[in-house]
mmCIF file of C-alpha atoms in Angstrom:
data_model
loop_
_atom_site.group_PDB
_atom_site.id
_atom_site.type_symbol
_atom_site.label_atom_id
_atom_site.label_comp_id
_atom_site.label_asym_id
_atom_site.label_seq_id
_atom_site.Cartn_x
_atom_site.Cartn_y
_atom_site.Cartn_z
ATOM 1 C CA UNK Q 203 7.157 26.492 27.082
ATOM 2 C CA UNK Q 204 8.900 25.907 23.894
ATOM 3 C CA UNK Q 205 12.204 27.507 23.473
ATOM 4 C CA UNK Q 206 13.013 30.011 20.589
ATOM 5 C CA UNK Q 207 15.196 27.471 18.953
ATOM 6 C CA UNK Q 208 12.337 24.993 18.928
ATOM 7 C CA UNK Q 209 9.882 27.463 17.444
ATOM 8 C CA UNK Q 210 12.480 28.287 14.740
ATOM 9 C CA UNK Q 211 12.877 24.582 13.979
ATOM 10 C CA UNK Q 212 9.013 24.080 13.591
ATOM 11 C CA UNK Q 213 8.747 27.110 11.434
ATOM 12 C CA UNK Q 214 11.762 26.666 9.108
ATOM 13 C CA UNK Q 215 12.324 22.873 9.036
ATOM 14 C CA UNK Q 216 8.716 22.060 8.988
ATOM 15 C CA UNK Q 217 7.965 24.722 6.500
ATOM 16 C CA UNK Q 218 5.381 26.571 8.498
ATOM 17 C CA UNK Q 219 5.560 29.443 5.985
ATOM 18 C CA UNK Q 220 4.266 27.281 3.113
ATOM 19 C CA UNK Q 221 0.707 26.571 1.919
ATOM 20 C CA UNK Q 222 0.435 22.706 1.242
ATOM 21 C CA UNK Q 223 -1.652 20.595 -1.226
ATOM 22 C CA UNK Q 224 -2.110 16.922 -0.373
ATOM 23 C CA UNK Q 225 -4.893 16.302 -2.884
ATOM 24 C CA UNK Q 226 -2.679 14.525 -5.402
ATOM 25 C CA UNK Q 227 -4.127 13.566 -8.671
ATOM 26 C CA UNK Q 228 -2.396 10.475 -10.213
ATOM 27 C CA UNK Q 229 -2.455 8.204 -13.087
ATOM 28 C CA UNK Q 230 -0.818 4.751 -13.396
ATOM 29 C CA UNK Q 231 0.088 3.001 -16.596
ATOM 30 C CA UNK Q 232 2.016 -0.420 -16.344
ATOM 31 C CA UNK Q 233 3.656 -2.745 -18.947
ATOM 32 C CA UNK Q 234 5.338 -6.197 -18.278
ATOM 33 C CA UNK Q 235 7.728 -7.662 -20.752
ATOM 34 C CA UNK Q 236 9.551 -10.974 -21.031
ATOM 35 C CA UNK Q 237 9.244 -14.392 -22.497
ATOM 36 C CA UNK Q 238 9.901 -17.930 -21.142
ATOM 37 C CA UNK Q 239 9.751 -21.537 -22.605
ATOM 38 C CA UNK Q 240 7.995 -24.379 -20.868
ATOM 39 C CA UNK Q 241 7.394 -28.143 -21.886
ATOM 40 C CA UNK Q 242 4.785 -29.886 -19.623
ATOM 41 C CA UNK Q 243 2.394 -33.110 -20.134
ATOM 42 C CA UNK Q 244 -0.701 -30.932 -19.950
ATOM 43 C CA UNK Q 245 0.363 -28.009 -22.244
ATOM 44 C CA UNK Q 246 3.280 -29.485 -24.220
ATOM 45 C CA UNK Q 247 6.001 -27.231 -25.567
ATOM 46 C CA UNK Q 248 4.813 -23.600 -25.095
ATOM 47 C CA UNK Q 249 6.256 -20.222 -25.259
ATOM 48 C CA UNK Q 250 5.030 -17.804 -22.816
ATOM 49 C CA UNK Q 251 4.722 -13.950 -23.585
ATOM 50 C CA UNK Q 252 3.115 -11.158 -21.917
ATOM 51 C CA UNK Q 253 -0.275 -11.837 -23.379
ATOM 52 C CA UNK Q 254 -0.276 -15.118 -21.600
ATOM 53 C CA UNK Q 255 0.764 -14.297 -18.149
ATOM 54 C CA UNK Q 256 -0.402 -10.913 -17.301
ATOM 55 C CA UNK Q 257 -3.849 -10.141 -16.010
ATOM 56 C CA UNK Q 258 -5.486 -7.701 -16.995
ATOM 57 C CA UNK Q 259 -3.815 -7.017 -20.279
ATOM 58 C CA UNK Q 260 -4.282 -3.201 -20.493
ATOM 59 C CA UNK Q 261 -2.006 -2.302 -17.715
ATOM 60 C CA UNK Q 262 -3.515 -0.678 -14.562
ATOM 61 C CA UNK Q 263 -2.315 0.078 -11.123
ATOM 62 C CA UNK Q 264 -3.247 -3.409 -9.996
ATOM 63 C CA UNK Q 265 -1.860 -6.169 -12.113
ATOM 64 C CA UNK Q 266 -1.170 -9.923 -11.718
ATOM 65 C CA UNK Q 267 1.831 -11.914 -13.200
ATOM 66 C CA UNK Q 268 1.245 -15.752 -13.467
ATOM 67 C CA UNK Q 269 4.110 -17.931 -12.194
ATOM 68 C CA UNK Q 270 2.511 -21.231 -11.566
ATOM 69 C CA UNK Q 271 -0.358 -23.225 -12.861
ATOM 70 C CA UNK Q 272 -2.650 -26.318 -12.239
ATOM 71 C CA UNK Q 273 -3.962 -27.222 -15.644
ATOM 72 C CA UNK Q 274 -7.119 -29.435 -16.181
ATOM 73 C CA UNK Q 275 -7.687 -29.753 -19.911
ATOM 74 C CA UNK Q 276 -10.756 -30.885 -21.936
ATOM 75 C CA UNK Q 277 -13.585 -30.447 -19.344
ATOM 76 C CA UNK Q 278 -17.094 -31.015 -20.467
ATOM 77 C CA UNK Q 279 -20.449 -30.541 -18.860
ATOM 78 C CA UNK Q 280 -21.496 -34.189 -18.044
ATOM 79 C CA UNK Q 281 -21.567 -36.487 -14.851
ATOM 80 C CA UNK Q 282 -18.637 -37.629 -12.968
ATOM 81 C CA UNK Q 283 -17.386 -38.583 -9.398
ATOM 82 C CA UNK Q 284 -16.765 -35.563 -7.171
ATOM 83 C CA UNK Q 285 -13.258 -35.097 -5.693
ATOM 84 C CA UNK Q 286 -12.665 -37.232 -2.758
ATOM 85 C CA UNK Q 287 -10.783 -34.295 -1.124
ATOM 86 C CA UNK Q 288 -13.906 -32.585 -0.536
ATOM 87 C CA UNK Q 289 -15.646 -33.693 2.862
ATOM 88 C CA UNK Q 290 -19.291 -32.747 1.829
ATOM 89 C CA UNK Q 291 -19.061 -35.089 -1.236
ATOM 90 C CA UNK Q 292 -18.237 -38.357 0.713
ATOM 91 C CA UNK Q 293 -21.096 -40.817 0.962
ATOM 92 C CA UNK Q 294 -22.000 -44.334 1.953
ATOM 93 C CA UNK Q 295 -25.236 -44.867 0.040
ATOM 94 C CA UNK Q 296 -27.276 -43.160 -2.599
ATOM 95 C CA UNK Q 297 -29.379 -41.211 0.155
ATOM 96 C CA UNK Q 298 -26.354 -39.383 1.163
ATOM 97 C CA UNK Q 299 -26.308 -37.682 -2.238
ATOM 98 C CA UNK Q 300 -29.821 -36.039 -2.693
ATOM 99 C CA UNK Q 301 -30.221 -34.968 -6.269
ATOM 100 C CA UNK Q 302 -29.957 -31.440 -7.297
ATOM 101 C CA UNK Q 303 -28.160 -30.274 -4.099
ATOM 102 C CA UNK Q 304 -24.809 -28.531 -4.746
ATOM 103 C CA UNK Q 305 -21.702 -30.003 -2.925
ATOM 104 C CA UNK Q 306 -20.443 -27.520 -0.556
ATOM 105 C CA UNK Q 307 -17.115 -26.001 -1.783
ATOM 106 C CA UNK Q 308 -17.406 -28.578 -4.558
ATOM 107 C CA UNK Q 309 -17.586 -28.505 -8.421
ATOM 108 C CA UNK Q 310 -21.158 -29.420 -9.228
ATOM 109 C CA UNK Q 311 -24.650 -30.706 -8.150
ATOM 110 C CA UNK Q 312 -25.390 -34.223 -6.913
ATOM 111 C CA UNK Q 313 -27.192 -36.636 -9.197
ATOM 112 C CA UNK Q 314 -28.535 -39.017 -6.479
ATOM 113 C CA UNK Q 315 -25.955 -41.674 -6.916
ATOM 114 C CA UNK Q 316 -23.114 -42.685 -4.629
ATOM 115 C CA UNK Q 317 -20.099 -43.917 -6.645
ATOM 116 C CA UNK Q 318 -17.856 -46.422 -4.668
ATOM 117 C CA UNK Q 319 -14.924 -48.356 -5.934
ATOM 118 C CA UNK Q 320 -14.941 -52.269 -5.522
ATOM 119 C CA UNK Q 321 -14.551 -53.433 -1.881
ATOM 120 C CA UNK Q 322 -14.966 -49.866 -0.466
ATOM 121 C CA UNK Q 323 -17.758 -48.918 1.823
ATOM 122 C CA UNK Q 324 -17.198 -45.118 1.325
ATOM 123 C CA UNK Q 325 -17.320 -43.174 -1.920
ATOM 124 C CA UNK Q 326 -18.162 -39.923 -3.403
ATOM 125 C CA UNK Q 327 -21.315 -38.500 -4.868
ATOM 126 C CA UNK Q 328 -21.781 -38.399 -8.536
ATOM 127 C CA UNK Q 329 -22.232 -34.765 -9.790
ATOM 128 C CA UNK Q 330 -23.251 -32.919 -12.856
ATOM 129 C CA UNK Q 331 -20.311 -30.474 -13.593
ATOM 130 C CA UNK Q 332 -17.252 -29.580 -15.712
ATOM 131 C CA UNK Q 333 -15.690 -33.040 -15.802
ATOM 132 C CA UNK Q 334 -13.230 -34.389 -15.061
ATOM 133 C CA UNK Q 335 -12.835 -32.248 -11.975
ATOM 134 C CA UNK Q 336 -9.765 -30.661 -10.868
ATOM 135 C CA UNK Q 337 -7.807 -33.253 -8.844
ATOM 136 C CA UNK Q 338 -3.869 -32.322 -9.347
ATOM 137 C CA UNK Q 339 -2.104 -30.696 -6.365
ATOM 138 C CA UNK Q 340 0.181 -27.778 -6.679
ATOM 139 C CA UNK Q 341 3.553 -28.384 -8.459
ATOM 140 C CA UNK Q 342 6.600 -28.593 -6.292
ATOM 141 C CA UNK Q 343 8.481 -26.141 -8.592
ATOM 142 C CA UNK Q 344 6.932 -23.098 -10.295
ATOM 143 C CA UNK Q 345 6.005 -23.307 -14.074
ATOM 144 C CA UNK Q 346 7.472 -19.982 -14.897
ATOM 145 C CA UNK Q 347 10.483 -20.061 -12.491
ATOM 146 C CA UNK Q 348 12.488 -17.972 -14.834
ATOM 147 C CA UNK Q 349 10.068 -15.081 -14.727
ATOM 148 C CA UNK Q 350 12.416 -13.224 -12.383
ATOM 149 C CA UNK Q 351 14.097 -11.741 -15.443
ATOM 150 C CA UNK Q 352 10.956 -10.144 -16.655
ATOM 151 C CA UNK Q 353 10.556 -6.365 -16.506
ATOM 152 C CA UNK Q 354 7.856 -4.071 -15.173
ATOM 153 C CA UNK Q 355 7.273 -0.666 -16.472
ATOM 154 C CA UNK Q 356 5.658 1.843 -14.233
ATOM 155 C CA UNK Q 357 4.653 5.169 -15.627
ATOM 156 C CA UNK Q 358 3.171 7.769 -13.175
ATOM 157 C CA UNK Q 359 1.711 11.016 -13.964
ATOM 158 C CA UNK Q 360 0.843 13.500 -11.043
ATOM 159 C CA UNK Q 361 -0.799 16.802 -10.574
ATOM 160 C CA UNK Q 362 -1.106 19.066 -7.582
ATOM 161 C CA UNK Q 363 -4.385 21.034 -8.393
ATOM 162 C CA UNK Q 364 -3.936 23.821 -5.912
ATOM 163 C CA UNK Q 365 -0.687 24.874 -7.651
ATOM 164 C CA UNK Q 366 -1.316 23.520 -11.077
ATOM 165 C CA UNK Q 367 1.870 21.581 -11.043
ATOM 166 C CA UNK Q 368 2.538 18.540 -13.259
ATOM 167 C CA UNK Q 369 5.296 15.893 -13.008
ATOM 168 C CA UNK Q 370 5.927 12.266 -14.395
ATOM 169 C CA UNK Q 371 8.509 9.830 -13.119
ATOM 170 C CA UNK Q 372 9.877 9.108 -16.614
ATOM 171 C CA UNK Q 373 12.841 11.050 -18.017
ATOM 172 C CA UNK Q 374 11.846 13.756 -20.646
ATOM 173 C CA UNK Q 375 14.035 12.638 -23.539
ATOM 174 C CA UNK Q 376 13.758 12.200 -27.337
ATOM 175 C CA UNK Q 377 15.950 9.197 -27.341
ATOM 176 C CA UNK Q 378 13.760 6.249 -28.161
ATOM 177 C CA UNK Q 379 16.323 3.748 -27.154
ATOM 178 C CA UNK Q 380 16.549 5.121 -23.489
ATOM 179 C CA UNK Q 381 13.751 3.080 -22.127
ATOM 180 C CA UNK Q 382 14.754 -0.101 -23.968
ATOM 181 C CA UNK Q 383 18.227 -0.319 -22.277
ATOM 182 C CA UNK Q 384 17.833 1.371 -18.877
ATOM 183 C CA UNK Q 385 16.949 -0.099 -15.452
ATOM 184 C CA UNK Q 386 15.901 1.603 -12.229
ATOM 185 C CA UNK Q 387 18.809 2.452 -9.960
ATOM 186 C CA UNK Q 388 20.708 5.212 -8.180
ATOM 187 C CA UNK Q 389 22.076 6.304 -11.384
ATOM 188 C CA UNK Q 390 18.619 6.060 -13.302
ATOM 189 C CA UNK Q 391 16.026 7.510 -10.948
ATOM 190 C CA UNK Q 392 13.958 8.360 -13.992
ATOM 191 C CA UNK Q 393 14.079 5.010 -15.582
ATOM 192 C CA UNK Q 394 10.954 3.301 -13.962
ATOM 193 C CA UNK Q 395 11.739 -0.083 -15.322
ATOM 194 C CA UNK Q 396 12.177 -2.689 -12.650
ATOM 195 C CA UNK Q 397 13.415 -6.196 -12.878
ATOM 196 C CA UNK Q 398 10.709 -8.588 -11.304
ATOM 197 C CA UNK Q 399 13.342 -10.549 -9.274
ATOM 198 C CA UNK Q 400 14.725 -7.438 -7.753
ATOM 199 C CA UNK Q 401 11.474 -6.151 -6.776
ATOM 200 C CA UNK Q 402 10.705 -9.408 -4.866
ATOM 201 C CA UNK Q 403 14.189 -9.334 -3.334
ATOM 202 C CA UNK Q 404 13.556 -5.441 -2.057
ATOM 203 C CA UNK Q 405 10.691 -6.782 -0.242
ATOM 204 C CA UNK Q 406 12.809 -9.350 1.602
ATOM 205 C CA UNK Q 407 11.234 -12.431 -0.102
ATOM 206 C CA UNK Q 408 12.544 -15.313 -2.112
ATOM 207 C CA UNK Q 409 11.483 -15.243 -5.678
ATOM 208 C CA UNK Q 410 11.125 -18.992 -6.081
ATOM 209 C CA UNK Q 411 9.071 -19.307 -2.918
ATOM 210 C CA UNK Q 412 6.571 -16.394 -3.867
ATOM 211 C CA UNK Q 413 6.436 -17.781 -7.580
ATOM 212 C CA UNK Q 414 5.376 -21.155 -6.157
ATOM 213 C CA UNK Q 415 2.456 -20.321 -4.019
ATOM 214 C CA UNK Q 416 1.870 -16.629 -4.991
ATOM 215 C CA UNK Q 417 1.752 -13.453 -3.056
ATOM 216 C CA UNK Q 418 0.976 -9.732 -3.065
ATOM 217 C CA UNK Q 419 3.451 -7.012 -3.306
ATOM 218 C CA UNK Q 420 2.895 -3.132 -2.910
ATOM 219 C CA UNK Q 421 4.756 -0.587 -4.732
ATOM 220 C CA UNK Q 422 4.408 2.796 -3.286
ATOM 221 C CA UNK Q 423 5.369 6.006 -4.986
ATOM 222 C CA UNK Q 424 5.684 9.161 -2.691
ATOM 223 C CA UNK Q 425 6.058 12.580 -4.024
ATOM 224 C CA UNK Q 426 7.419 15.362 -1.554
ATOM 225 C CA UNK Q 427 7.715 18.398 -3.547
ATOM 226 C CA UNK Q 428 8.926 21.923 -2.182
ATOM 227 C CA UNK Q 429 7.717 24.090 -5.016
ATOM 228 C CA UNK Q 430 9.783 27.089 -3.711
ATOM 229 C CA UNK Q 431 12.665 25.130 -5.353
ATOM 230 C CA UNK Q 432 13.322 24.016 -9.091
ATOM 231 C CA UNK Q 433 10.875 21.432 -10.461
ATOM 232 C CA UNK Q 434 13.768 19.063 -11.014
ATOM 233 C CA UNK Q 435 14.174 18.764 -7.284
ATOM 234 C CA UNK Q 436 10.756 17.272 -7.027
ATOM 235 C CA UNK Q 437 11.601 13.645 -7.300
ATOM 236 C CA UNK Q 438 9.600 10.235 -6.645
ATOM 237 C CA UNK Q 439 10.670 7.635 -3.987
ATOM 238 C CA UNK Q 440 9.760 4.130 -4.261
ATOM 239 C CA UNK Q 441 8.999 1.657 -1.390
ATOM 240 C CA UNK Q 442 8.409 -2.083 -1.889
ATOM 241 C CA UNK Q 443 6.655 -4.192 0.655
ATOM 242 C CA UNK Q 444 5.080 -7.715 0.951
ATOM 243 C CA UNK Q 445 1.430 -7.168 1.690
ATOM 244 C CA UNK Q 446 0.009 -10.460 2.109
ATOM 245 C CA UNK Q 447 0.719 -12.442 5.347
ATOM 246 C CA UNK Q 448 3.349 -14.893 5.347
ATOM 247 C CA UNK Q 449 3.050 -18.084 7.539
ATOM 248 C CA UNK Q 450 5.840 -20.460 8.477
ATOM 249 C CA UNK Q 451 6.011 -23.897 6.804
ATOM 250 C CA UNK Q 452 3.421 -24.872 4.184
ATOM 251 C CA UNK Q 453 0.343 -23.107 5.759
ATOM 252 C CA UNK Q 454 -2.914 -23.434 3.615
ATOM 253 C CA UNK Q 455 -3.349 -19.715 4.227
ATOM 254 C CA UNK Q 456 -0.183 -18.597 2.409
ATOM 255 C CA UNK Q 457 0.023 -17.514 -1.139
ATOM 256 C CA UNK Q 458 -2.229 -15.995 -3.811
ATOM 257 C CA UNK Q 459 -4.192 -17.836 -6.500
ATOM 258 C CA UNK Q 460 -7.503 -17.868 -8.602
ATOM 259 C CA UNK Q 461 -9.096 -19.925 -11.304
ATOM 260 C CA UNK Q 462 -9.994 -19.060 -14.883
ATOM 261 C CA UNK Q 463 -10.870 -20.968 -18.062
ATOM 262 C CA UNK Q 464 -10.371 -20.824 -21.736
ATOM 263 C CA UNK Q 465 -13.413 -22.122 -23.883
ATOM 264 C CA UNK Q 466 -13.475 -23.834 -27.085
ATOM 265 C CA UNK Q 467 -15.718 -25.900 -29.334
ATOM 266 C CA UNK Q 468 -15.094 -29.057 -30.997
ATOM 267 C CA UNK Q 469 -16.026 -30.174 -34.612
ATOM 268 C CA UNK Q 470 -19.450 -31.139 -33.490
ATOM 269 C CA UNK Q 471 -20.016 -27.665 -31.760
ATOM 270 C CA UNK Q 472 -19.977 -29.054 -28.213
ATOM 271 C CA UNK Q 473 -18.221 -26.620 -25.723
ATOM 272 C CA UNK Q 474 -15.328 -27.558 -23.673
ATOM 273 C CA UNK Q 475 -12.778 -25.872 -21.703
ATOM 274 C CA UNK Q 476 -9.305 -25.878 -20.241
ATOM 275 C CA UNK Q 477 -9.471 -24.969 -16.579
ATOM 276 C CA UNK Q 478 -6.333 -23.118 -14.954
ATOM 277 C CA UNK Q 479 -5.707 -22.461 -11.324
ATOM 278 C CA UNK Q 480 -3.087 -19.723 -11.408
ATOM 279 C CA UNK Q 481 -0.584 -18.847 -8.775
ATOM 280 C CA UNK Q 482 1.404 -15.706 -9.006
ATOM 281 C CA UNK Q 483 2.353 -12.179 -7.869
ATOM 282 C CA UNK Q 484 -0.277 -9.367 -7.631
ATOM 283 C CA UNK Q 485 1.127 -5.854 -7.658
ATOM 284 C CA UNK Q 486 -0.808 -3.053 -6.120
ATOM 285 C CA UNK Q 487 0.716 0.404 -7.199
ATOM 286 C CA UNK Q 488 -0.141 3.180 -4.922
ATOM 287 C CA UNK Q 489 0.867 6.960 -4.971
ATOM 288 C CA UNK Q 490 0.727 9.627 -2.556
ATOM 289 C CA UNK Q 491 2.420 12.916 -1.875
ATOM 290 C CA UNK Q 492 2.263 16.457 -0.850
ATOM 291 C CA UNK Q 493 3.478 19.821 -2.314
ATOM 292 C CA UNK Q 494 4.270 22.970 -0.393
ATOM 293 C CA UNK Q 495 4.837 26.743 -1.715
ATOM 294 C CA UNK Q 496 5.448 30.003 0.103
ATOM 295 C CA UNK Q 497 2.127 31.790 1.024
ATOM 296 C CA UNK Q 498 1.752 34.939 3.138
ATOM 297 C CA UNK Q 499 -1.389 33.722 4.900
ATOM 298 C CA UNK Q 500 0.159 30.623 6.642
ATOM 299 C CA UNK Q 501 3.187 32.709 7.318
ATOM 300 C CA UNK Q 502 1.338 35.326 9.183
ATOM 301 C CA UNK Q 503 -0.888 32.812 10.960
ATOM 302 C CA UNK Q 504 2.155 30.830 12.327
ATOM 303 C CA UNK Q 505 4.137 34.028 13.307
ATOM 304 C CA UNK Q 506 1.342 35.294 15.062
ATOM 305 C CA UNK Q 507 0.547 31.968 16.867
ATOM 306 C CA UNK Q 508 4.269 31.893 17.992
ATOM 307 C CA UNK Q 509 4.002 35.341 19.483
ATOM 308 C CA UNK Q 510 0.767 34.448 21.267
ATOM 309 C CA UNK Q 511 2.204 31.348 22.625
ATOM 310 C CA UNK Q 512 5.247 33.214 23.887
ATOM 311 C CA UNK Q 513 2.723 35.416 26.074
ATOM 312 C CA UNK Q 514 0.571 32.591 27.216
ATOM 313 C CA UNK Q 515 3.572 30.601 28.284
ATOM 314 C CA UNK Q 516 4.887 33.398 30.488
ATOM 315 C CA UNK Q 517 1.534 33.798 32.073
ATOM 316 C CA UNK Q 518 1.442 30.017 32.902
ATOM 317 C CA UNK Q 519 4.882 30.049 34.273
ATOM 318 C CA UNK Q 520 4.012 32.868 36.632
ATOM 319 C CA UNK Q 521 0.909 31.099 37.650
ATOM 320 C CA UNK Q 522 2.730 28.013 38.739
ATOM 321 C CA UNK Q 523 5.533 29.727 40.466
ATOM 322 C CA UNK Q 524 3.244 32.049 42.471
ATOM 323 C CA UNK Q 525 0.627 29.757 43.646
ATOM 324 C CA UNK Q 526 1.636 26.147 43.242
ATOM 325 C CA UNK Q 527 5.194 25.613 44.484
ATOM 326 C CA UNK Q 528 6.397 25.318 48.058
ATOM 327 C CA UNK Q 529 8.610 28.338 48.102
ATOM 328 C CA UNK Q 530 6.135 30.486 46.117
ATOM 329 C CA UNK Q 531 6.752 33.405 48.615
ATOM 330 C CA UNK Q 532 10.232 33.742 47.547
ATOM 331 C CA UNK Q 533 9.367 34.120 43.764
ATOM 332 C CA UNK Q 534 6.395 36.441 44.713
ATOM 333 C CA UNK Q 535 8.731 38.778 46.557
ATOM 334 C CA UNK Q 536 11.223 38.795 43.698
ATOM 335 C CA UNK Q 537 8.400 39.377 41.179
ATOM 336 C CA UNK Q 538 6.626 42.205 42.870
ATOM 337 C CA UNK Q 539 7.734 45.248 45.032
ATOM 338 C CA UNK Q 540 5.614 46.442 48.197
ATOM 339 C CA UNK Q 541 5.213 50.074 48.213
ATOM 340 C CA UNK Q 542 4.168 51.438 51.817
ATOM 341 C CA UNK Q 543 3.293 54.969 52.311
ATOM 342 C CA UNK Q 544 3.098 56.104 55.973
ATOM 343 C CA UNK Q 545 1.551 54.072 58.761
ATOM 344 C CA UNK Q 546 -1.683 51.896 58.474
ATOM 345 C CA UNK Q 547 -3.953 51.342 61.398
ATOM 346 C CA UNK Q 548 -6.686 48.755 61.396
ATOM 347 C CA UNK Q 549 -6.310 48.514 57.634
ATOM 348 C CA UNK Q 550 -7.586 52.041 57.232
ATOM 349 C CA UNK Q 551 -5.635 55.070 56.118
ATOM 350 C CA UNK Q 552 -6.097 58.314 58.250
ATOM 351 C CA UNK Q 553 -7.621 61.570 56.825
ATOM 352 C CA UNK Q 554 -4.131 63.343 56.876
ATOM 353 C CA UNK Q 555 -2.408 60.657 54.849
ATOM 354 C CA UNK Q 556 -5.305 60.813 52.202
ATOM 355 C CA UNK Q 557 -5.017 64.680 51.998
ATOM 356 C CA UNK Q 558 -1.246 64.340 51.428
ATOM 357 C CA UNK Q 559 -1.745 61.798 48.761
ATOM 358 C CA UNK Q 560 -4.267 64.268 47.021
ATOM 359 C CA UNK Q 561 -1.965 67.154 47.282
ATOM 360 C CA UNK Q 562 0.822 65.053 45.630
ATOM 361 C CA UNK Q 563 -1.416 63.886 42.700
ATOM 362 C CA UNK Q 564 -2.547 67.468 42.009
#
C-alpha cells in the first residue's frame, strides 16, 4: 500500500490537480546565413551564399546544408563507356552488353558494344547516358570546410488549443538589431540563432568529419508549460542529437548524400548539365510538449481515487495477514474479540439462554 507521503508526491509534484493538453500545434521557420569562398578546378573561383548551399530554400523543419561536392561538368546525352566501378557493366565481348538493357546501379542503357582498351580482355559496356559519367571519388577534405561559422535561425510558434495558449521562442522586442547580434546561450535563451559548428559539437560529433561525408542531426524543442504560473515561465528546451548511424573507420554506410543537376543550353540549343553529388548535414527540427492548468474535475477524481485506494489497501492487508501468513491466528486474535454468553452444548443454545437474550433485547 502506498504511504501518505507517496500519495502527496504523486498529487502535488506530478500535478494530479491539473488538466493537461498534449495536442501541441507547432510551426517551424528556418533560415541559414553565411558565405564562403572556394577555388577548384571544376568550378573555378566561386563565392557560396545561402542560395547555393541550402536545400530547400524556403526554410522548413527539414533542411540540408551542402558541405562537400563531387562535380561532373558539361554532361550531354550521348554514348560513352560505363564506369568500370560498376560490376554489372563489365564485359568480355559484345554479347555481354545486350542493347537497350539498363545497367544495374549504373548510369544508362547498353548499346550492344563492349569497349575494351588495347591489350585488355575485359572492358565495360558502352551506354547511352549523360556523358561523361561520374568517375571522381569523394574529396579528402570538405569543399565548404569553413561552413562551421554559418548560423541557423529557428523560429518556432506553438499553440495549446485546449487552453488557447500561444508562445514563441523568439524574444518579443522592437529592437531590429537584436537578432543580428545575438547567439543562443544561457544568457540569451530567446535568441534562437545557433552557430553551425556549435550544433555539431553539442551532438558529440566533429564538424570536419561530418562535413566530409555528411550526416543527419535532430534538433528537438520541448515545451513543458505550467499555465498556473506566469506565461514567462513557459520556456523552450533544446536537445541536439546525431540521428544517422555512425560506423568506425571508412564504412560505405556512413554519411548522407544525394545528387542533383543544373541544366543549361548551348548556342545551338543543345541541352547539357552539370551533375553534383552533394554531401552535407540534414537537420530535422522536431517539436513536442505539454501544458497543464488547474481543473476541478481531475482534482476530484484523483482525490477520490486516493481515498478509495486507502480503503482497498487496508482490506488487502487484512486478507493477507488473516489467511496467508503462518501466524495468522495471532493477528486474528488481536483483530477480533470473541464474545461468549453462557455455555454452549453441542453447538446449540438452550431455551433458557435464548429467553434471557430476548428479555435483554426487549
